[in-house]
Amino acid sequence: MTKIAFIGFGEAAGLLTDGLAEAGADVAATFDILINNPDKAIAHKEKAGSKGVLAAKDAEQAVQAADIIISAVTSKEILIAAKNVAPHLTASQIYMDINSASPDEKQEAAKVIEASGADFVEAAVMDLVPPHGHKVPMLLAGAKAETLAETLSTYGMNVKAIGSEIGNASSVKMVRSVFMKGFSAILLESLVA
């Protein structure tokens, strides 16, 4: 059974956990900086506990023995999260970053993770998580993207590997976003005219 750990345990991570656990994955632990906030730690522990997930005291405890580590932090924190986790990773682990960020930011995070010997795979989440849960469409890129796609597909995830270069997936997402937002703006301007 694949053992999964989350770094960051907000709405997206909670929904992914529900679907993955229901599909038979072992979502074992999470580390979220909320554990260090006296006002929010209890709610965080209760949320994790209600899903059968250990609210780890630190990143090291969260990722030990995990096969896949999924980073689901805020986009401005992806490099901080990678630096926090990297010292505790091993060559057998895959670090999957699902945060919305530029190709350059993904490449920076990849350098940090890969220096530990672990593999970095970027994921571009192509739709809103709440209506889809763990079946939200994702594009993957990285040296282990194909391997990760095969593993996650066995748990019902809608993932597709599109390349081995970090930045491929986030580039597609950015181009798609520009097109969709630009198309909407042109349509509205045409209607107003």
Coordinates of N, CA and C in Angstrom, one line a residue:
M1 N 0.8 -1.2 0.0 CA 0.0 0.0 0.0 C 0.9 1.3 0.0
T2 N 0.5 2.2 -0.8 CA 1.3 3.5 -0.9 C 1.0 4.3 0.3
K3 N 2.1 4.8 1.0 CA 1.9 5.7 2.1 C 2.1 7.1 1.7
I4 N 1.2 8.0 2.0 CA 1.2 9.4 1.6 C 1.3 10.3 2.8
A5 N 2.0 11.4 2.7 CA 2.1 12.4 3.7 C 1.8 13.8 3.0
F6 N 1.1 14.7 3.8 CA 0.9 16.0 3.3 C 1.7 17.0 4.0
I7 N 2.2 18.0 3.3 CA 2.8 19.2 3.9 C 1.8 20.3 3.6
G8 N 1.2 20.8 4.6 CA 0.0 21.7 4.5 C -1.3 20.9 4.5
F9 N -2.2 21.3 5.3 CA -3.4 20.5 5.4 C -4.7 21.4 5.4
G10 N -4.8 22.2 4.4 CA -5.9 23.1 4.2 C -7.0 22.4 3.5
E11 N -7.9 23.1 2.8 CA -9.1 22.6 2.2 C -8.7 21.5 1.1
A12 N -7.8 21.9 0.2 CA -7.4 20.9 -0.9 C -6.9 19.6 -0.3
A13 N -5.9 19.7 0.7 CA -5.3 18.5 1.2 C -6.4 17.7 1.9
G14 N -7.3 18.3 2.6 CA -8.4 17.6 3.3 C -9.3 16.8 2.3
L15 N -9.6 17.4 1.2 CA -10.4 16.8 0.2 C -9.7 15.7 -0.5
L16 N -8.4 15.9 -0.8 CA -7.6 14.8 -1.4 C -7.5 13.7 -0.5
T17 N -7.3 13.9 0.8 CA -7.1 12.9 1.8 C -8.4 12.0 1.8
D18 N -9.6 12.7 1.8 CA -10.8 11.9 1.9 C -10.9 10.9 0.7
G19 N -10.7 11.4 -0.5 CA -10.8 10.5 -1.7 C -9.7 9.5 -1.7
L20 N -8.5 9.8 -1.4 CA -7.4 8.8 -1.4 C -7.6 7.7 -0.4
A21 N -8.0 8.1 0.8 CA -8.3 7.1 1.9 C -9.4 6.2 1.5
E22 N -10.5 6.8 0.9 CA -11.6 6.0 0.5 C -11.2 5.0 -0.6
A23 N -10.2 5.4 -1.4 CA -9.7 4.5 -2.5 C -8.7 3.5 -2.1
G24 N -8.3 3.6 -0.8 CA -7.4 2.5 -0.3 C -6.0 3.0 0.0
A25 N -5.7 4.3 -0.3 CA -4.3 4.8 0.0 C -4.2 5.0 1.5
D26 N -2.9 4.9 2.0 CA -2.6 5.1 3.4 C -2.1 6.6 3.6
V27 N -3.1 7.5 3.9 CA -2.7 8.9 4.2 C -2.3 8.9 5.6
A28 N -1.0 8.8 5.9 CA -0.5 8.6 7.2 C -0.3 9.8 8.1
A29 N 0.2 10.9 7.5 CA 0.5 12.0 8.4 C 0.5 13.3 7.6
T30 N 0.4 14.4 8.3 CA 0.5 15.7 7.7 C 1.4 16.6 8.7
F31 N 2.1 17.6 8.1 CA 2.7 18.6 8.9 C 2.1 19.9 8.3
D32 N 1.6 20.7 9.2 CA 1.1 22.1 8.8 C 1.6 23.0 9.9
I33 N 2.1 24.2 9.5 CA 2.6 25.2 10.4 C 1.6 25.6 11.5
L34 N 0.3 25.3 11.3 CA -0.7 25.6 12.3 C -0.5 24.8 13.6
I35 N 0.3 23.7 13.5 CA 0.6 23.0 14.7 C 1.4 23.8 15.7
N36 N 2.1 24.9 15.2 CA 2.9 25.7 16.1 C 2.1 27.0 16.5
N37 N 0.8 27.1 16.1 CA 0.0 28.3 16.5 C -0.9 27.9 17.6
P38 N -0.7 28.4 18.8 CA -1.6 27.9 19.9 C -3.1 28.1 19.7
D39 N -3.4 29.1 18.9 CA -4.8 29.4 18.6 C -5.5 28.5 17.6
K40 N -4.6 27.8 16.8 CA -5.2 27.0 15.7 C -4.7 25.5 15.8
A41 N -3.8 25.2 16.7 CA -3.3 23.8 16.7 C -4.3 22.8 17.1
I42 N -5.2 23.1 18.0 CA -6.3 22.1 18.4 C -7.2 21.8 17.2
A43 N -7.6 22.8 16.5 CA -8.5 22.6 15.4 C -7.8 21.8 14.3
H44 N -6.5 22.1 14.1 CA -5.7 21.3 13.1 C -5.6 19.9 13.5
K45 N -5.3 19.6 14.7 CA -5.2 18.2 15.2 C -6.6 17.5 15.1
E46 N -7.6 18.2 15.4 CA -9.0 17.6 15.3 C -9.3 17.2 13.9
K47 N -9.0 18.1 13.0 CA -9.3 17.9 11.5 C -8.5 16.7 11.0
A48 N -7.2 16.7 11.3 CA -6.4 15.5 10.9 C -6.9 14.2 11.5
G49 N -7.1 14.3 12.8 CA -7.6 13.1 13.6 C -8.9 12.5 13.0
S50 N -9.8 13.4 12.6 CA -11.1 13.0 12.1 C -11.0 12.3 10.8
K51 N -9.8 12.5 10.1 CA -9.6 11.8 8.8 C -8.6 10.6 9.0
G52 N -8.2 10.3 10.3 CA -7.3 9.2 10.5 C -5.9 9.5 10.2
V53 N -5.5 10.8 10.2 CA -4.2 11.3 9.8 C -3.5 11.8 11.0
L54 N -2.2 11.5 11.2 CA -1.4 12.0 12.3 C -1.1 13.4 12.0
A55 N -1.3 14.3 13.0 CA -0.9 15.7 12.9 C 0.5 15.8 13.4
A56 N 1.5 15.6 12.6 CA 2.9 15.5 13.0 C 3.4 16.8 13.7
K57 N 4.3 16.7 14.6 CA 4.9 17.8 15.3 C 5.9 18.6 14.4
D58 N 6.4 17.9 13.4 CA 7.3 18.6 12.5 C 7.4 17.9 11.1
A59 N 8.1 18.4 10.2 CA 8.1 17.8 8.8 C 8.8 16.5 8.9
E60 N 9.8 16.3 9.7 CA 10.5 15.1 9.8 C 9.6 13.9 10.2
Q61 N 8.8 14.1 11.2 CA 7.9 13.1 11.6 C 6.8 12.8 10.6
A62 N 6.4 13.8 9.8 CA 5.4 13.6 8.8 C 5.9 12.8 7.7
V63 N 7.1 13.0 7.2 CA 7.5 12.3 6.0 C 8.2 11.0 6.2
Q64 N 8.6 10.7 7.4 CA 9.3 9.4 7.6 C 8.4 8.3 7.1
A65 N 9.0 7.4 6.3 CA 8.4 6.2 5.8 C 7.3 6.5 4.8
A66 N 7.1 7.7 4.4 CA 6.1 8.0 3.3 C 6.7 7.7 1.9
D67 N 5.9 7.2 1.0 CA 6.4 7.0 -0.3 C 6.2 8.3 -1.2
I68 N 5.1 9.0 -0.9 CA 4.8 10.2 -1.7 C 4.5 11.3 -0.7
I69 N 5.1 12.4 -0.8 CA 4.9 13.6 0.0 C 4.2 14.6 -0.9
I70 N 3.0 15.1 -0.5 CA 2.3 16.1 -1.4 C 2.3 17.4 -0.7
S71 N 2.9 18.4 -1.3 CA 3.0 19.7 -0.8 C 1.8 20.5 -1.3
A72 N 1.0 20.9 -0.3 CA -0.3 21.6 -0.6 C -0.4 22.9 0.3
V73 N 0.7 23.7 0.2 CA 0.7 24.9 1.0 C 0.3 26.1 0.1
T74 N 0.3 27.3 0.7 CA 0.0 28.5 -0.1 C 1.1 28.7 -1.1
S75 N 0.7 29.3 -2.3 CA 1.7 29.4 -3.4 C 3.0 30.2 -3.0
K76 N 2.8 31.2 -2.1 CA 4.0 31.9 -1.7 C 4.9 31.2 -0.7
E77 N 4.5 30.0 -0.3 CA 5.3 29.2 0.7 C 6.0 28.0 0.1
I78 N 5.9 27.8 -1.2 CA 6.4 26.5 -1.8 C 7.9 26.3 -1.5
L79 N 8.7 27.4 -1.7 CA 10.1 27.2 -1.5 C 10.4 27.0 0.0
I80 N 9.7 27.7 0.9 CA 9.9 27.5 2.3 C 9.6 26.1 2.7
A81 N 8.5 25.6 2.2 CA 8.1 24.2 2.5 C 9.1 23.2 2.0
A82 N 9.6 23.4 0.8 CA 10.6 22.5 0.2 C 11.9 22.5 1.1
K83 N 12.3 23.7 1.5 CA 13.5 23.8 2.3 C 13.3 23.1 3.7
N84 N 12.1 23.2 4.2 CA 11.8 22.6 5.5 C 11.8 21.1 5.5
V85 N 11.3 20.6 4.3 CA 11.1 19.1 4.2 C 12.4 18.4 3.7
A86 N 13.1 19.1 2.8 CA 14.3 18.4 2.1 C 15.3 17.7 3.0
P87 N 15.7 18.2 4.1 CA 16.6 17.5 4.9 C 16.2 16.2 5.5
H88 N 14.9 15.9 5.4 CA 14.3 14.7 5.9 C 13.9 13.7 4.9
L89 N 14.2 13.9 3.6 CA 13.8 13.1 2.5 C 14.9 12.1 2.2
T90 N 14.5 11.0 1.5 CA 15.4 10.0 1.1 C 15.2 9.7 -0.4
A91 N 16.2 9.0 -1.0 CA 16.2 8.8 -2.4 C 15.0 8.0 -2.9
S92 N 14.3 7.3 -2.0 CA 13.2 6.5 -2.5 C 11.8 7.2 -2.5
Q93 N 11.8 8.5 -2.1 CA 10.6 9.3 -2.0 C 10.3 10.2 -3.2
I94 N 9.0 10.4 -3.4 CA 8.6 11.4 -4.4 C 7.9 12.6 -3.7
Y95 N 8.4 13.8 -4.0 CA 7.8 15.0 -3.5 C 6.9 15.6 -4.6
M96 N 5.6 15.7 -4.4 CA 4.7 16.2 -5.4 C 4.2 17.5 -5.0
D97 N 4.5 18.6 -5.8 CA 4.1 19.9 -5.4 C 2.8 20.3 -6.2
I98 N 1.7 20.5 -5.6 CA 0.5 20.8 -6.2 C 0.1 22.3 -6.2
N99 N 1.0 23.1 -5.7 CA 0.7 24.5 -5.5 C 0.7 25.3 -6.8
S100 N -0.1 26.3 -6.9 CA -0.1 27.2 -8.1 C 1.1 28.1 -8.0
A101 N 2.0 27.9 -8.9 CA 3.2 28.8 -8.9 C 3.8 28.8 -10.3
S102 N 4.7 29.7 -10.6 CA 5.3 29.9 -11.9 C 6.3 28.7 -12.1
P103 N 6.6 28.5 -13.4 CA 7.6 27.5 -13.7 C 8.9 27.7 -13.0
D104 N 9.4 29.0 -12.9 CA 10.6 29.3 -12.2 C 10.6 28.9 -10.7
E105 N 9.4 29.2 -10.1 CA 9.3 28.8 -8.7 C 9.3 27.3 -8.5
K106 N 8.7 26.6 -9.4 CA 8.7 25.1 -9.3 C 10.1 24.6 -9.5
Q107 N 10.8 25.2 -10.5 CA 12.2 24.8 -10.7 C 13.1 25.0 -9.5
E108 N 12.9 26.1 -8.8 CA 13.7 26.4 -7.6 C 13.4 25.4 -6.5
A109 N 12.1 25.1 -6.3 CA 11.7 24.1 -5.3 C 12.3 22.7 -5.7
A110 N 12.3 22.4 -7.0 CA 12.8 21.1 -7.4 C 14.3 21.0 -7.1
K111 N 15.1 22.0 -7.3 CA 16.5 22.0 -7.0 C 16.7 21.6 -5.5
V112 N 15.9 22.3 -4.6 CA 16.0 22.0 -3.2 C 15.7 20.6 -2.9
I113 N 14.6 20.1 -3.4 CA 14.2 18.7 -3.1 C 15.1 17.7 -3.7
E114 N 15.5 17.9 -4.9 CA 16.4 16.9 -5.6 C 17.8 16.8 -5.0
A115 N 18.2 17.9 -4.3 CA 19.5 17.9 -3.7 C 19.5 16.9 -2.5
S116 N 18.3 16.5 -2.0 CA 18.2 15.5 -0.9 C 18.3 14.1 -1.5
G117 N 18.2 14.0 -2.8 CA 18.1 12.6 -3.4 C 16.7 12.2 -3.7
A118 N 15.7 12.8 -3.2 CA 14.3 12.5 -3.5 C 14.0 13.1 -4.9
D119 N 12.9 12.6 -5.5 CA 12.4 13.1 -6.8 C 11.4 14.1 -6.6
F120 N 11.4 15.2 -7.5 CA 10.4 16.2 -7.4 C 9.5 16.1 -8.7
V121 N 8.2 16.1 -8.4 CA 7.2 16.1 -9.5 C 6.3 17.3 -9.3
E122 N 6.2 18.1 -10.3 CA 5.2 19.2 -10.2 C 3.9 18.8 -10.7
A123 N 2.8 19.3 -10.1 CA 1.5 19.0 -10.5 C 0.7 20.3 -10.7
A124 N 0.1 20.5 -11.9 CA -0.7 21.6 -12.2 C -2.2 21.2 -12.0
V125 N -2.8 21.8 -11.0 CA -4.2 21.4 -10.7 C -5.1 22.2 -11.7
M126 N -5.8 21.5 -12.6 CA -6.4 22.2 -13.7 C -7.9 22.6 -13.5
D127 N -8.4 22.4 -12.3 CA -9.8 22.8 -12.0 C -9.9 23.0 -10.5
L128 N -11.1 23.4 -10.1 CA -11.3 23.6 -8.6 C -11.3 22.3 -7.9
V129 N -10.7 22.2 -6.8 CA -10.7 20.9 -6.0 C -12.1 20.5 -5.5
P130 N -12.8 21.5 -4.8 CA -14.0 21.1 -4.1 C -15.1 20.3 -4.9
P131 N -15.4 20.6 -6.2 CA -16.3 19.7 -6.8 C -15.8 18.3 -7.2
H132 N -14.5 18.2 -7.3 CA -13.9 17.0 -7.8 C -13.2 16.1 -6.7
G133 N -12.8 16.7 -5.7 CA -12.0 16.0 -4.6 C -10.7 15.5 -5.2
H134 N -10.4 14.3 -4.9 CA -9.1 13.7 -5.4 C -9.1 13.4 -6.8
K135 N -10.2 13.5 -7.5 CA -10.3 13.3 -8.9 C -10.2 14.5 -9.8
V136 N -9.8 15.6 -9.1 CA -9.5 16.9 -9.9 C -8.5 16.6 -10.9
P137 N -8.6 17.1 -12.2 CA -7.6 16.9 -13.2 C -6.3 17.6 -12.8
M138 N -5.2 16.8 -13.0 CA -3.9 17.4 -12.7 C -2.9 16.9 -13.9
L139 N -2.0 17.8 -14.2 CA -1.0 17.5 -15.2 C 0.3 17.4 -14.3
L140 N 1.1 16.4 -14.6 CA 2.4 16.2 -13.9 C 3.6 16.3 -14.8
A141 N 4.6 16.8 -14.2 CA 5.9 16.9 -15.0 C 7.1 16.6 -14.0
G142 N 8.1 16.0 -14.5 CA 9.2 15.6 -13.7 C 9.7 14.3 -14.2
A143 N 11.0 13.9 -13.7 CA 11.6 12.7 -14.1 C 10.7 11.5 -13.7
K144 N 10.0 11.6 -12.6 CA 9.2 10.4 -12.1 C 7.7 10.7 -12.3
A145 N 7.3 11.6 -13.3 CA 5.9 11.9 -13.5 C 5.1 10.7 -14.0
E146 N 5.7 9.9 -14.9 CA 5.0 8.7 -15.4 C 4.7 7.7 -14.3
T147 N 5.8 7.5 -13.5 CA 5.7 6.5 -12.4 C 4.6 7.0 -11.4
L148 N 4.7 8.3 -11.0 CA 3.7 8.8 -10.1 C 2.3 8.8 -10.6
A149 N 2.1 9.1 -11.9 CA 0.8 9.0 -12.5 C 0.2 7.6 -12.5
E150 N 1.0 6.6 -12.7 CA 0.6 5.2 -12.7 C 0.1 4.9 -11.2
T151 N 0.9 5.3 -10.3 CA 0.6 5.0 -8.9 C -0.7 5.7 -8.4
L152 N -0.8 7.0 -8.7 CA -2.0 7.7 -8.2 C -3.2 7.3 -9.0
S153 N -3.1 6.9 -10.2 CA -4.3 6.5 -11.0 C -4.9 5.3 -10.4
T154 N -4.1 4.4 -9.7 CA -4.7 3.2 -9.1 C -5.6 3.6 -8.0
Y155 N -5.5 4.9 -7.5 CA -6.4 5.4 -6.4 C -7.5 6.3 -7.0
G156 N -7.7 6.2 -8.3 CA -8.8 7.0 -8.9 C -8.4 8.5 -9.2
M157 N -7.2 8.9 -9.0 CA -6.8 10.3 -9.3 C -6.8 10.5 -10.8
N158 N -7.1 11.6 -11.3 CA -7.2 12.0 -12.7 C -5.9 12.8 -13.0
V159 N -4.8 12.0 -13.2 CA -3.5 12.6 -13.4 C -2.9 12.2 -14.7
K160 N -2.2 13.1 -15.4 CA -1.6 12.8 -16.7 C -0.2 13.4 -16.7
A161 N 0.8 12.5 -17.0 CA 2.2 13.0 -17.1 C 2.3 13.6 -18.5
I162 N 2.9 14.8 -18.5 CA 3.1 15.5 -19.8 C 4.5 15.8 -20.2
G163 N 5.4 15.5 -19.3 CA 6.8 15.7 -19.7 C 7.7 15.5 -18.5
S164 N 9.0 15.5 -18.8 CA 10.0 15.2 -17.7 C 10.6 16.5 -17.2
E165 N 10.4 17.6 -17.8 CA 11.0 18.9 -17.4 C 10.1 19.6 -16.4
I166 N 10.7 20.0 -15.3 CA 9.9 20.8 -14.3 C 9.6 22.2 -14.9
G167 N 8.4 22.5 -14.8 CA 7.9 23.8 -15.5 C 7.0 23.5 -16.6
N168 N 7.0 22.3 -17.2 CA 6.1 22.0 -18.3 C 4.6 22.1 -17.8
A169 N 4.3 21.5 -16.7 CA 2.9 21.5 -16.3 C 2.4 22.9 -15.9
S170 N 3.2 23.6 -15.1 CA 2.8 25.0 -14.7 C 2.7 25.9 -15.9
S171 N 3.5 25.7 -16.9 CA 3.5 26.5 -18.1 C 2.1 26.3 -18.8
V172 N 1.7 25.0 -18.9 CA 0.4 24.7 -19.6 C -0.7 25.4 -18.8
K173 N -0.7 25.3 -17.5 CA -1.7 25.9 -16.7 C -1.8 27.4 -16.9
M174 N -0.6 28.1 -16.9 CA -0.5 29.5 -17.1 C -1.1 30.0 -18.4
V175 N -0.7 29.3 -19.5 CA -1.2 29.6 -20.8 C -2.7 29.4 -20.9
R176 N -3.2 28.3 -20.3 CA -4.6 28.0 -20.3 C -5.4 29.1 -19.5
S177 N -4.8 29.6 -18.4 CA -5.5 30.6 -17.6 C -5.5 31.9 -18.4
V178 N -4.4 32.3 -19.0 CA -4.4 33.5 -19.8 C -5.5 33.5 -20.9
F179 N -5.6 32.3 -21.6 CA -6.6 32.2 -22.7 C -8.0 32.3 -22.1
M180 N -8.3 31.5 -21.1 CA -9.6 31.5 -20.5 C -10.1 32.8 -20.0
K181 N -9.2 33.5 -19.3 CA -9.5 34.8 -18.8 C -9.6 35.9 -19.9
G182 N -8.7 35.8 -20.8 CA -8.8 36.7 -22.0 C -10.0 36.5 -22.8
F183 N -10.4 35.2 -23.0 CA -11.6 34.9 -23.8 C -12.8 35.5 -23.1
S184 N -12.9 35.3 -21.8 CA -14.1 35.8 -21.0 C -14.1 37.3 -21.1
A185 N -13.0 38.0 -21.0 CA -13.0 39.5 -21.1 C -13.4 39.9 -22.5
I186 N -13.0 39.3 -23.6 CA -13.4 39.7 -24.9 C -14.9 39.4 -25.1
L187 N -15.4 38.3 -24.6 CA -16.8 38.0 -24.7 C -17.6 39.1 -24.0
L188 N -17.2 39.5 -22.8 CA -18.0 40.5 -22.1 C -17.9 41.9 -22.8
E189 N -16.8 42.2 -23.3 CA -16.6 43.5 -24.0 C -17.5 43.5 -25.3
S190 N -17.6 42.3 -25.9 CA -18.4 42.2 -27.2 C -19.9 42.3 -26.8
L191 N -20.3 41.7 -25.7 CA -21.7 41.8 -25.2 C -22.1 43.3 -24.9
V192 N -21.1 43.9 -24.2 CA -21.4 45.3 -23.8 C -21.5 46.2 -25.1
A193 N -20.6 46.0 -26.1 CA -20.6 46.7 -27.3 C -21.9 46.5 -28.1

